[in-house]
mmCIF file of C-alpha atoms and ligand atoms in Angstrom:
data_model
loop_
_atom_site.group_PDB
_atom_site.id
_atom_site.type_symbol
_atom_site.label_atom_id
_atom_site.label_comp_id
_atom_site.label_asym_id
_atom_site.label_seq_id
_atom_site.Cartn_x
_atom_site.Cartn_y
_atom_site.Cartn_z
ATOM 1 C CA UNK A 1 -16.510 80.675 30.370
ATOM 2 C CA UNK A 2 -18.281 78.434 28.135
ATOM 3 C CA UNK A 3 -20.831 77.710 30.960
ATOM 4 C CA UNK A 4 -24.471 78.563 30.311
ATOM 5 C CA UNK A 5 -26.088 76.794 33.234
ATOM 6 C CA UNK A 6 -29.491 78.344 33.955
ATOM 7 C CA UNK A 7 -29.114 80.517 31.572
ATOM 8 C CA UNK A 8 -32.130 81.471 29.306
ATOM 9 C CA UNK A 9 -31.594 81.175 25.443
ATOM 10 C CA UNK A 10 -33.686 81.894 22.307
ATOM 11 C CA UNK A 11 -32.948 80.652 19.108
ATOM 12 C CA UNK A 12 -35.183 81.169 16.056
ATOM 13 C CA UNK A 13 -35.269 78.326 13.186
ATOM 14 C CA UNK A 14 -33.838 75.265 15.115
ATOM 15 C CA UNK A 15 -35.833 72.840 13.549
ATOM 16 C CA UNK A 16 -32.705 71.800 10.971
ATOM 17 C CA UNK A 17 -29.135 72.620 9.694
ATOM 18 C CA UNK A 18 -27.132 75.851 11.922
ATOM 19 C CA UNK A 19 -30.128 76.649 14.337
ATOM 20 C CA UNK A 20 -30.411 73.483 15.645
ATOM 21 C CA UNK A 21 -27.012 72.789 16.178
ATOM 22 C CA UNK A 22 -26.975 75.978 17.892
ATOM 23 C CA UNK A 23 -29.642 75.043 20.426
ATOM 24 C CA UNK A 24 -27.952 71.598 20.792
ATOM 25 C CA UNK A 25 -24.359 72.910 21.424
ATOM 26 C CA UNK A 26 -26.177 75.710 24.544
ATOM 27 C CA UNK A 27 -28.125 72.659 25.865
ATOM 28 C CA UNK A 28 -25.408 70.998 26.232
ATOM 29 C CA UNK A 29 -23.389 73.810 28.024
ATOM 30 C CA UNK A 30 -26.443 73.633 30.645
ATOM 31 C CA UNK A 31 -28.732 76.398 29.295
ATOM 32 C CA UNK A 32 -32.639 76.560 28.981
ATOM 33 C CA UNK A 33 -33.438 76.535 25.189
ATOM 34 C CA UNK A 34 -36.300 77.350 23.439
ATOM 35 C CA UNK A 35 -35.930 76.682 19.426
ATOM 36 C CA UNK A 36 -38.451 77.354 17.283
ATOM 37 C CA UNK A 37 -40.074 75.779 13.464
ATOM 38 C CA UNK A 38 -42.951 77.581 11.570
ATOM 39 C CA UNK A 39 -44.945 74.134 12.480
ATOM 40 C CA UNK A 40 -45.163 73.766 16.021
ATOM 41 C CA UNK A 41 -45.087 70.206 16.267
ATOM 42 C CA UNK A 42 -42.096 69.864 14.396
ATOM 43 C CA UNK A 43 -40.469 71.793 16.572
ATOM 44 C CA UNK A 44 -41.487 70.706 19.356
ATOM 45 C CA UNK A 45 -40.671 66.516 18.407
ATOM 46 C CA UNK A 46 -36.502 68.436 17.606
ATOM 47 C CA UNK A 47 -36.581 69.831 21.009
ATOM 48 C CA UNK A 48 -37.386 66.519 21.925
ATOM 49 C CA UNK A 49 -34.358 64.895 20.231
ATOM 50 C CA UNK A 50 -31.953 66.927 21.991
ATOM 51 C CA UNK A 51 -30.377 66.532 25.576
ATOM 52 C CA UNK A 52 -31.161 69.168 28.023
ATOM 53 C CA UNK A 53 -34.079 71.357 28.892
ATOM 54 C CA UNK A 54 -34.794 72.447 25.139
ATOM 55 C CA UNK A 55 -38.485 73.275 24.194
ATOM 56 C CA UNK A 56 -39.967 73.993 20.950
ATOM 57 C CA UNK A 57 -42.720 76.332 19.706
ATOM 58 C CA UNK A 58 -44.163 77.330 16.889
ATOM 59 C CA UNK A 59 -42.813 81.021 15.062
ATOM 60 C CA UNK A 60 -43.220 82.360 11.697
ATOM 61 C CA UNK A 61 -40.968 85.255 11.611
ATOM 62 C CA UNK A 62 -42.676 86.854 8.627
ATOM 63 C CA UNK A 63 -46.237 87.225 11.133
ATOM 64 C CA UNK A 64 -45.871 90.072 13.542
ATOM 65 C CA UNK A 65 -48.455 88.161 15.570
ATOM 66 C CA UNK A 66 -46.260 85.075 15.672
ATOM 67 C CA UNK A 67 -43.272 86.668 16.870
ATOM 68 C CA UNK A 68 -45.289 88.259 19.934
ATOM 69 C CA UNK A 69 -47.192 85.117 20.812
ATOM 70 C CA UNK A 70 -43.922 83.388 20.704
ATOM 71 C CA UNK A 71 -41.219 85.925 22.582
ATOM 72 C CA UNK A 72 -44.220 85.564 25.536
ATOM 73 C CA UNK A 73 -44.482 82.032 25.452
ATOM 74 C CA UNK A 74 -40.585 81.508 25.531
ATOM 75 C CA UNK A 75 -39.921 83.980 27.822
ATOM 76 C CA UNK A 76 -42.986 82.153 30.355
ATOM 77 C CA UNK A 77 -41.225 78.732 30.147
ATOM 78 C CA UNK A 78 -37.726 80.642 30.178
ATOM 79 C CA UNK A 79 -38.449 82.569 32.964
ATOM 80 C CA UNK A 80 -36.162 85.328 31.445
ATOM 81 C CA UNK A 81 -34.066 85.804 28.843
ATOM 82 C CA UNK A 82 -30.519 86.280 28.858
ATOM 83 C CA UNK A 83 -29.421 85.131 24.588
ATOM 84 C CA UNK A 84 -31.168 85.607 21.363
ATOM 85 C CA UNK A 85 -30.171 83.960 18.332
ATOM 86 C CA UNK A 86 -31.511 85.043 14.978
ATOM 87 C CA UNK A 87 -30.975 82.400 12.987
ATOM 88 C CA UNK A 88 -34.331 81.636 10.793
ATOM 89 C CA UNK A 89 -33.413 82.594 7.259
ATOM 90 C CA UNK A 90 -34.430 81.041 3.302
ATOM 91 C CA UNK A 91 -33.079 81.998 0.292
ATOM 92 C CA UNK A 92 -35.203 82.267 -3.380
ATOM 93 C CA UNK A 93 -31.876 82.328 -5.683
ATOM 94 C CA UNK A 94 -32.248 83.810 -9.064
ATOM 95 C CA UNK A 95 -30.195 86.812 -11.302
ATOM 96 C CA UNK A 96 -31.613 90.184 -10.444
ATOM 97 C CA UNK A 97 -33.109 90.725 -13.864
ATOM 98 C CA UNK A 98 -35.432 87.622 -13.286
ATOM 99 C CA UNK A 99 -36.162 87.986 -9.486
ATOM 100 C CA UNK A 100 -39.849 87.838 -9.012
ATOM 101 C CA UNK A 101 -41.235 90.795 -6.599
ATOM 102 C CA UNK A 102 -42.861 87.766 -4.734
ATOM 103 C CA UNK A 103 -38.706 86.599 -4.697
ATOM 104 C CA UNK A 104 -37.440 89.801 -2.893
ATOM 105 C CA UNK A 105 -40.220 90.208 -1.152
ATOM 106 C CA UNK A 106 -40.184 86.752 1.108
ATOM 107 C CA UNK A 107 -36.418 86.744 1.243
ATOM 108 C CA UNK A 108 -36.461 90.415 2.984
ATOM 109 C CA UNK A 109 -39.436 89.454 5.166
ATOM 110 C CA UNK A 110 -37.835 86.564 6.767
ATOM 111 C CA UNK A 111 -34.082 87.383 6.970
ATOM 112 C CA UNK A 112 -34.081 90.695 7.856
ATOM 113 C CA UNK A 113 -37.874 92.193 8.639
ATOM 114 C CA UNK A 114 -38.404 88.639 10.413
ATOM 115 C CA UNK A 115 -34.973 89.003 12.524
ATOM 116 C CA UNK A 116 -36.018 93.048 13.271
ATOM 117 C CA UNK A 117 -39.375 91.494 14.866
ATOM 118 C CA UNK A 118 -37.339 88.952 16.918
ATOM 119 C CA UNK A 119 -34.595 91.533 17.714
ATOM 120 C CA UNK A 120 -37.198 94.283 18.901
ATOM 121 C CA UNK A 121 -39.209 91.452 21.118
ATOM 122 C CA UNK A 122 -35.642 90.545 23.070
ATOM 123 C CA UNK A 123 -34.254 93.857 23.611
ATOM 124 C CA UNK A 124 -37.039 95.190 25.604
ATOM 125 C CA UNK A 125 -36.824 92.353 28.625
ATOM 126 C CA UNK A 126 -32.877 92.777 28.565
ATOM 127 C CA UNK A 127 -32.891 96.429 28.794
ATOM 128 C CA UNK A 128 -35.123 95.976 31.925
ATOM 129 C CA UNK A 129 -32.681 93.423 33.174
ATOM 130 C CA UNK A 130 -29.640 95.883 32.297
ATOM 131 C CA UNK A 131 -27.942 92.529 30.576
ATOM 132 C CA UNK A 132 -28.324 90.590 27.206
ATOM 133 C CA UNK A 133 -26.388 88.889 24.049
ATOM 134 C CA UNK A 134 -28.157 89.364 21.057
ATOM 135 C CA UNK A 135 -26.291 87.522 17.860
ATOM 136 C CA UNK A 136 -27.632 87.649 14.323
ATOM 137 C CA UNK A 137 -26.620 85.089 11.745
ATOM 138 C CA UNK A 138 -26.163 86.944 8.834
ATOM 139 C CA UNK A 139 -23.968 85.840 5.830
ATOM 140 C CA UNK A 140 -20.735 86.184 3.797
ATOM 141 C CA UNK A 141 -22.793 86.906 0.683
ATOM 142 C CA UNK A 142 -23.949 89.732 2.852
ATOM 143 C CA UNK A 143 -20.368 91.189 2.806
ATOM 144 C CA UNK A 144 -19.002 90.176 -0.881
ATOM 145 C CA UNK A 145 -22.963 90.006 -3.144
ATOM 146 C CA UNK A 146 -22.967 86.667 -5.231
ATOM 147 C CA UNK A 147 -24.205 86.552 -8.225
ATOM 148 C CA UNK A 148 -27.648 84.607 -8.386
ATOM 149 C CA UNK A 149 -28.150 85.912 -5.023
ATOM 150 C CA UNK A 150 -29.019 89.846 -5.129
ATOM 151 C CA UNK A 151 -32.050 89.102 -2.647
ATOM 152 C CA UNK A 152 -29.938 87.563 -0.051
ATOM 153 C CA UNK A 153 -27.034 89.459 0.049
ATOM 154 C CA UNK A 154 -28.963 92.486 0.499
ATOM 155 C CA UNK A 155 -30.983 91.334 3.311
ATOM 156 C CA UNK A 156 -27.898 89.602 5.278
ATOM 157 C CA UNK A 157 -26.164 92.893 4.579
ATOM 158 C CA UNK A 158 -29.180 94.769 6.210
ATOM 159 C CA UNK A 159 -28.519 92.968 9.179
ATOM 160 C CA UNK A 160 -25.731 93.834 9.709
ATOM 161 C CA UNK A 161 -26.581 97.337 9.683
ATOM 162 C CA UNK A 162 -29.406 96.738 12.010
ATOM 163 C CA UNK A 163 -27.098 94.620 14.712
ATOM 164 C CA UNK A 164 -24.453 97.697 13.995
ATOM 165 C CA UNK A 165 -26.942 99.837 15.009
ATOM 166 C CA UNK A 166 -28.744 98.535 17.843
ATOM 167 C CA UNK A 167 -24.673 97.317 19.097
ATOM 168 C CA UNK A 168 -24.723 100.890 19.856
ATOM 169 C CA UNK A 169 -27.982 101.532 21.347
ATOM 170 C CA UNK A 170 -27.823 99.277 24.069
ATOM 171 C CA UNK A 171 -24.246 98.528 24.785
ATOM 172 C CA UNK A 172 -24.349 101.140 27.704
ATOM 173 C CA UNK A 173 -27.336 98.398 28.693
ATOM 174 C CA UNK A 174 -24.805 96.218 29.071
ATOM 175 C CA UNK A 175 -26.264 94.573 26.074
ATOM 176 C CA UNK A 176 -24.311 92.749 23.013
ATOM 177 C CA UNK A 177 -25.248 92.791 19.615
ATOM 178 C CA UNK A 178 -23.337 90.924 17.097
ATOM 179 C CA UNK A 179 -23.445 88.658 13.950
ATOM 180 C CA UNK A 180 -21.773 85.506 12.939
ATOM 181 C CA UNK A 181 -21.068 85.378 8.741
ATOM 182 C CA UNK A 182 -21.098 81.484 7.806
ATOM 183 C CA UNK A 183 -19.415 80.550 4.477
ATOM 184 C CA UNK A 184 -20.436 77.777 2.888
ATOM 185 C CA UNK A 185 -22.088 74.784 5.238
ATOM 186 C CA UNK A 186 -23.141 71.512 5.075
ATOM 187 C CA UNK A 187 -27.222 72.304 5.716
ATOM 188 C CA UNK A 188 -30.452 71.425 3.910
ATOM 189 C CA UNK A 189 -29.655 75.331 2.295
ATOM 190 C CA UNK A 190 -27.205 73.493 -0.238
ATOM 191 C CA UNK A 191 -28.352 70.393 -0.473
ATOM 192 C CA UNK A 192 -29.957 71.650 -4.390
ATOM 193 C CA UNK A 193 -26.606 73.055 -5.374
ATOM 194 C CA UNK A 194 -25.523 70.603 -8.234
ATOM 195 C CA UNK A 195 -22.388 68.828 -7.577
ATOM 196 C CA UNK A 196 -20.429 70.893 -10.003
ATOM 197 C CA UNK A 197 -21.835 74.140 -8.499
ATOM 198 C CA UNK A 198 -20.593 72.595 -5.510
ATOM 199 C CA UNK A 199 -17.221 71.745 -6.199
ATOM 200 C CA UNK A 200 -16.505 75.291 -8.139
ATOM 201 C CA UNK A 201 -17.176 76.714 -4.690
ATOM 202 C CA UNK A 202 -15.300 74.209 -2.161
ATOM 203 C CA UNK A 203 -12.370 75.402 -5.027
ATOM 204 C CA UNK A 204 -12.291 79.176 -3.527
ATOM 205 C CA UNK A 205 -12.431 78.048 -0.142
ATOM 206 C CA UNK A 206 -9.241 78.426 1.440
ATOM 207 C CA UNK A 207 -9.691 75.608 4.077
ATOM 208 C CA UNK A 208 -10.590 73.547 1.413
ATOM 209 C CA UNK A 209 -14.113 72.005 2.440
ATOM 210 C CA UNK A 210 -17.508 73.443 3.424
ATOM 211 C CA UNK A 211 -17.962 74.509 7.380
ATOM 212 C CA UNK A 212 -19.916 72.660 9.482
ATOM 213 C CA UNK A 213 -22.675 73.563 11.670
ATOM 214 C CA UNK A 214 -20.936 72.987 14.811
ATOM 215 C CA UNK A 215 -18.420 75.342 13.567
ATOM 216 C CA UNK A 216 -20.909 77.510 13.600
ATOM 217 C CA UNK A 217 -22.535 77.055 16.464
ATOM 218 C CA UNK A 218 -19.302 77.513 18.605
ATOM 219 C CA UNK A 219 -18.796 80.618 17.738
ATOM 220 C CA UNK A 220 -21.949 81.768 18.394
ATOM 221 C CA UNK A 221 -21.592 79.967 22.198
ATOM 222 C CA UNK A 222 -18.611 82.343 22.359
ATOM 223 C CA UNK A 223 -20.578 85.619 21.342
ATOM 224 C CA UNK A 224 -22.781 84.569 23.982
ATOM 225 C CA UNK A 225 -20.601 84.090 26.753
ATOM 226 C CA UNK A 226 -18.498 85.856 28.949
ATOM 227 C CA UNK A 227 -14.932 85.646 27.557
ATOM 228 C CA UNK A 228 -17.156 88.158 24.667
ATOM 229 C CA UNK A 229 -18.268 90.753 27.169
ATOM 230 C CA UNK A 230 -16.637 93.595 25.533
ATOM 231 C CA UNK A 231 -17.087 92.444 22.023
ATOM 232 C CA UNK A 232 -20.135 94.244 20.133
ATOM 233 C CA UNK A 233 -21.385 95.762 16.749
ATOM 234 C CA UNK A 234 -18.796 92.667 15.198
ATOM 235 C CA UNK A 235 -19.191 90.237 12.132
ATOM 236 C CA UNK A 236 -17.462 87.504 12.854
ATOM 237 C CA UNK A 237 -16.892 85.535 9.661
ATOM 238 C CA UNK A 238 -16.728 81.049 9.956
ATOM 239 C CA UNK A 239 -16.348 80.771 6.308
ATOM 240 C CA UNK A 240 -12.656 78.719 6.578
ATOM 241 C CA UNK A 241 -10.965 82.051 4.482
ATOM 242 C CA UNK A 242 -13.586 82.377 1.999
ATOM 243 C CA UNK A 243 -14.288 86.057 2.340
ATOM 244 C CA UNK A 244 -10.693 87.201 3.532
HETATM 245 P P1 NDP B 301 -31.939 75.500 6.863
HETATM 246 O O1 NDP B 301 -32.736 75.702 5.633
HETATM 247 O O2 NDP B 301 -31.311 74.190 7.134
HETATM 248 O O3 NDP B 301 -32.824 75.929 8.150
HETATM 249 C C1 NDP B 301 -33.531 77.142 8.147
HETATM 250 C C2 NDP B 301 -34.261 77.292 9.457
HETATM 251 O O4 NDP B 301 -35.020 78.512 9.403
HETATM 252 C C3 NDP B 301 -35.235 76.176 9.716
HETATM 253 O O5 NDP B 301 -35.189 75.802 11.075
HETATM 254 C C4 NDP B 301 -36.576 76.786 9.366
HETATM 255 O O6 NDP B 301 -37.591 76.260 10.188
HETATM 256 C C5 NDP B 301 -36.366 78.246 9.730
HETATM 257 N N1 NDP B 301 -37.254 79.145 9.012
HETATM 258 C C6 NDP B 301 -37.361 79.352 7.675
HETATM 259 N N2 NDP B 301 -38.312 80.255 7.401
HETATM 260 C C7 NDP B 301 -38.822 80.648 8.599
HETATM 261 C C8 NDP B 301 -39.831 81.573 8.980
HETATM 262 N N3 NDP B 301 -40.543 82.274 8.095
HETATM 263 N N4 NDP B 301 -40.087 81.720 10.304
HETATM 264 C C9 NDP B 301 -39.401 81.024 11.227
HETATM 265 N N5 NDP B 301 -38.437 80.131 10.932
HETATM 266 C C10 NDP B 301 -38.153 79.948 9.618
HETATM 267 O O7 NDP B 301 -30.854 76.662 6.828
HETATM 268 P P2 NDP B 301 -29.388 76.777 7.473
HETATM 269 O O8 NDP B 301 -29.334 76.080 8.763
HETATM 270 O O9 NDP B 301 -28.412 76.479 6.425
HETATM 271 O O10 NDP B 301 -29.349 78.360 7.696
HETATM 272 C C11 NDP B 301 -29.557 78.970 8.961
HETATM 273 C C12 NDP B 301 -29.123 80.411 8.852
HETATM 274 O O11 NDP B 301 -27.745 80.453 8.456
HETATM 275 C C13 NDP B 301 -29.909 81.213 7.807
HETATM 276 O O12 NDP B 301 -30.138 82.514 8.274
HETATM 277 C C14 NDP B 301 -28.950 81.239 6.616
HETATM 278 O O13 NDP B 301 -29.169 82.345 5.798
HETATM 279 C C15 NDP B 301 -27.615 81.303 7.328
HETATM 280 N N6 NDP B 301 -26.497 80.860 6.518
HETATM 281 C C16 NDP B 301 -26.406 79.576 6.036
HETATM 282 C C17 NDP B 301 -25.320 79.193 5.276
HETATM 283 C C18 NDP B 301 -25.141 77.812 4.752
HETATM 284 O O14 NDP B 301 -24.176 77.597 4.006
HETATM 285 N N7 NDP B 301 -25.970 76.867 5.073
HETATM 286 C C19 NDP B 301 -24.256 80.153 4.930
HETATM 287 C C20 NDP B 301 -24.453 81.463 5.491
HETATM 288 C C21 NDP B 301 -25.531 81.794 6.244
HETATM 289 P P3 NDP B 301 -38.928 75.536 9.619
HETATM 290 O O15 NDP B 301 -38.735 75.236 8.172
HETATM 291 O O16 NDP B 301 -39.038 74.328 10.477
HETATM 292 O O17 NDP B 301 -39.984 76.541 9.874
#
């Protein structure tokens, strides 16, 4: 069930940390993978570092432009498109009294207007094909708020609204839409936290240590395949307990 040979996956922000083990872990289950970095060549020298057919491209999801000349290049070299994972996000942390407008602003833009663009560019060729998995990777903090982090949570909550909504647009399409919530894992993302900062939060995890990307990236292979074909409109947390 885990098999995704010649299958035609999407993954946005695979140049580092969760996206790129998510493009690793479908190569490796036999699928055609296109990841994608806001420099072109940096993607494209990742792609090269991984085994399988995996090819990189150049997207910035904040550019409406991008996104098009990017879903039509994929889908060329794809030759379809069967998953989408949007995965690109950043955070700007600050309190909400001292977030800058410029703070909210690129936060929203990327992790949830930049995931609507990607989101509205795959639905179209699976609702022709009457078949798709579309998975969002949204956030805990999008579920509980954090403080520091007023920004983020409300743009990983907003995505879950959207992939709630468009879960029921397009299931009769037969057509998933869902979103994995990573805790806290071991990416470039955390790599400023100071080590105190750091160990206060392994504390509240129940499992006891930060996730790792492969965690992550497993459950978005199930998502995508078909032991999840009647699983949609779901958040399905990898945070070892954090948010229970
Ligand atoms: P990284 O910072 O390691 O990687 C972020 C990825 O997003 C990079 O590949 C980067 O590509 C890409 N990216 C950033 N901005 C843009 C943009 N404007 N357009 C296109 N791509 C962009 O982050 P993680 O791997 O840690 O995070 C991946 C996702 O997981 C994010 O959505 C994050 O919010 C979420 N997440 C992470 C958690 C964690 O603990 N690490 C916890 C919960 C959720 P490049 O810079 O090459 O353009």
């Amino acid at each position: 069930m885990m098999n995704f040979k010649d299958r035609s996956v999407i993954v946005t922000g695979g140049t580092r940390g969760i996206g790129r083990a998510i493009g690793t872990a479908f190569a490796a289950a036999g699928a055609r993978v296109v990841i994608s970095g806001r420099n072109g060549e940096t993607a494209a020298q990742v792609a090269s570092q991984i085994d399988g057919e995996v090819h990189g491209l150049a997207l910035d999801v904040t550019n409406a432009d991008s996104v098009q000349n990017f879903f039509s290049a994929a889908l060329e070299i794809l030759e379809g498109l069967d998953v989408v994972v949007a995965n690109a996000g950043i955070t700007r942390d600050k309190l909400v009294m001292a977030l800058k407008d410029e703070d909210w602003d690129e936060v929203l833009d990327t992790n949830l207007k930049g995931a609507f663009l990607c989101v509205r560019e795959a639905v179209r060729p699976m609702i022709r094909n009457r078949s798709g998995r579309i998975i969002a990777v949204t956030s805990v903090i999008g579920l509980t708020g954090n403080p520091g982090q007023g920004n983020y949570a409300a743009s990983k909550a907003g995505l879950i609204g959207l992939v709630k909504s468009l879960a029921q647009e397009v299931a009769s399409r037969n057509i998933t839409v869902n979103a994995v919530a990573p805790g806290m894992i071991d990416t470039d993302m955390l790599a400023d936290l100071p080590e105190k900062a750091r160990q206060v939060l392994i504390e509240r995890i129940p499992a006891g240590r930060p996730g790792t990307v492969e965690e992550v990236a497993g459950t978005v292979l199930f998502l995508a395949s078909d032991a999840a074909s009647y699983v949609t409109g779901e958040v399905i947390r990898v945070d070892g307990g954090l948010a229970c």
